[in-house]
Amino acid sequence: MPTVLIVDDDAKYRRALTAFLDASFDLDVIADTGSAEEAVALAGHLRPDAVVVDIAMPVVNGVEVAKRLRAVVPELAIVLVTGNVRGVDPELVRALGNATLVAKGDPLPVENALRTLSRR
């Protein structure tokens, strides 16, 4: 069962996404955080299979967080979420490797992306 780390500064979104993903039978949310630094520490300790990262993180943007996470867990599947998909350069996502960009809101596309990327 793929393990997932959720990184988003919106605690309400983290709780809602965690509850949604935990209801599935094939994904296991092992931690969540609103901090880039804590995300890197958690990833190093827990070694998740996948991560969901909000692009609009304060202090350190989500793309930079994803790069730091990739350095700690090279095989990590990365799902970037954003409220403005059109405002994100697709090259930034492609450069991350095993990653995709999903509109923030409906959790079903996030779940589907996690399943797809975790199989690669």
Coordinates of C-alpha atoms in Angstrom, one line a residue:
M1 CA 0.0 0.0 0.0
P2 CA 1.6 3.3 -1.0
T3 CA 2.3 5.7 1.8
V4 CA 1.6 9.4 1.5
L5 CA 2.9 12.6 3.1
I6 CA 0.7 15.7 2.7
V7 CA 2.4 19.2 2.7
D8 CA 0.0 22.2 2.8
D9 CA -0.1 25.3 5.0
D10 CA -4.0 25.0 5.1
A11 CA -4.7 22.7 8.0
K12 CA -8.3 22.4 7.0
Y13 CA -7.4 21.1 3.6
R14 CA -4.8 18.7 5.0
R15 CA -7.4 17.2 7.4
A16 CA -10.0 16.9 4.6
L17 CA -7.6 15.3 2.1
T18 CA -6.2 13.0 4.8
A19 CA -9.7 11.8 5.7
F20 CA -10.6 11.3 2.0
L21 CA -7.4 9.4 1.2
D22 CA -7.6 7.3 4.4
A23 CA -11.0 6.2 3.3
S24 CA -9.5 4.5 0.3
F25 CA -8.2 1.0 0.7
D26 CA -5.0 1.4 -1.1
L27 CA -3.4 4.6 0.1
D28 CA -2.0 5.3 3.6
V29 CA -1.5 8.9 4.8
I30 CA 1.4 8.5 7.2
A31 CA 1.9 12.2 8.1
D32 CA 1.0 15.8 7.2
T33 CA 2.5 19.1 7.8
G34 CA 2.3 22.8 7.0
S35 CA 6.0 23.4 7.1
A36 CA 8.6 22.9 4.3
E37 CA 11.3 22.1 6.9
E38 CA 9.2 19.6 8.7
A39 CA 8.2 18.0 5.4
V40 CA 11.8 17.3 4.6
A41 CA 12.5 15.9 8.0
L42 CA 9.4 13.7 7.9
A43 CA 10.3 12.4 4.4
G44 CA 13.8 11.5 5.6
H45 CA 12.5 9.6 8.6
L46 CA 9.3 8.0 7.2
R47 CA 10.4 7.5 3.5
P48 CA 6.9 7.9 2.0
D49 CA 6.1 6.6 -1.5
A50 CA 4.3 9.7 -2.5
V51 CA 3.8 13.3 -1.4
V52 CA 1.1 15.9 -2.1
V53 CA 2.5 19.4 -2.0
D54 CA 0.7 22.8 -2.2
I55 CA 2.5 25.1 -4.6
A56 CA 1.4 28.2 -2.7
M57 CA 3.3 27.5 0.5
P58 CA 4.5 30.4 2.5
V59 CA 8.3 31.0 3.1
V60 CA 9.3 28.2 0.6
N61 CA 7.1 27.6 -2.4
G62 CA 5.9 24.1 -3.2
V63 CA 8.1 23.5 -6.2
E64 CA 11.2 24.2 -4.0
V65 CA 9.7 21.9 -1.3
A66 CA 9.3 19.2 -3.9
K67 CA 12.9 19.6 -5.1
R68 CA 14.1 19.2 -1.5
L69 CA 11.9 16.2 -0.9
R70 CA 13.2 14.6 -4.2
A71 CA 16.8 15.1 -2.9
V72 CA 15.9 13.1 0.3
V73 CA 13.7 10.5 -1.3
P74 CA 14.7 10.2 -5.0
E75 CA 12.0 7.7 -6.0
L76 CA 9.2 9.8 -4.5
A77 CA 6.0 10.3 -6.5
I78 CA 5.1 14.0 -6.3
V79 CA 1.6 15.5 -6.7
L80 CA 1.6 19.3 -6.8
V81 CA -1.7 21.0 -6.0
T82 CA -2.7 24.5 -6.8
G83 CA -5.7 26.7 -7.1
N84 CA -4.4 28.1 -10.4
V85 CA -3.1 25.3 -12.7
R86 CA -2.7 27.7 -15.7
G87 CA -0.4 29.9 -13.6
V88 CA 2.2 27.1 -13.3
D89 CA 4.9 26.5 -15.8
P90 CA 4.6 22.9 -17.0
E91 CA 8.4 22.7 -17.3
L92 CA 8.8 23.2 -13.6
V93 CA 6.6 20.1 -13.0
R94 CA 8.4 18.0 -15.8
A95 CA 11.8 18.9 -14.3
L96 CA 10.8 17.2 -11.0
G97 CA 10.6 13.8 -12.6
N98 CA 7.9 11.5 -11.4
A99 CA 5.5 14.4 -10.7
T100 CA 2.1 15.8 -11.8
L101 CA 0.1 19.0 -11.3
V102 CA -3.5 18.8 -10.1
A103 CA -6.1 21.5 -9.4
K104 CA -6.6 22.0 -5.7
G105 CA -10.2 21.4 -4.5
D106 CA -11.8 18.1 -5.5
P107 CA -9.7 15.3 -3.8
L108 CA -10.6 12.6 -6.4
P109 CA -8.0 13.8 -9.0
V110 CA -5.4 13.9 -6.2
E111 CA -6.2 10.3 -5.3
N112 CA -6.1 9.2 -8.9
A113 CA -2.7 11.0 -9.5
L114 CA -1.3 9.3 -6.4
R115 CA -2.3 5.9 -7.6
T116 CA -0.9 6.5 -11.1
L117 CA 2.4 7.9 -10.0
S118 CA 2.9 5.3 -7.3
R119 CA 2.7 2.5 -9.9
R120 CA 5.6 3.9 -12.0

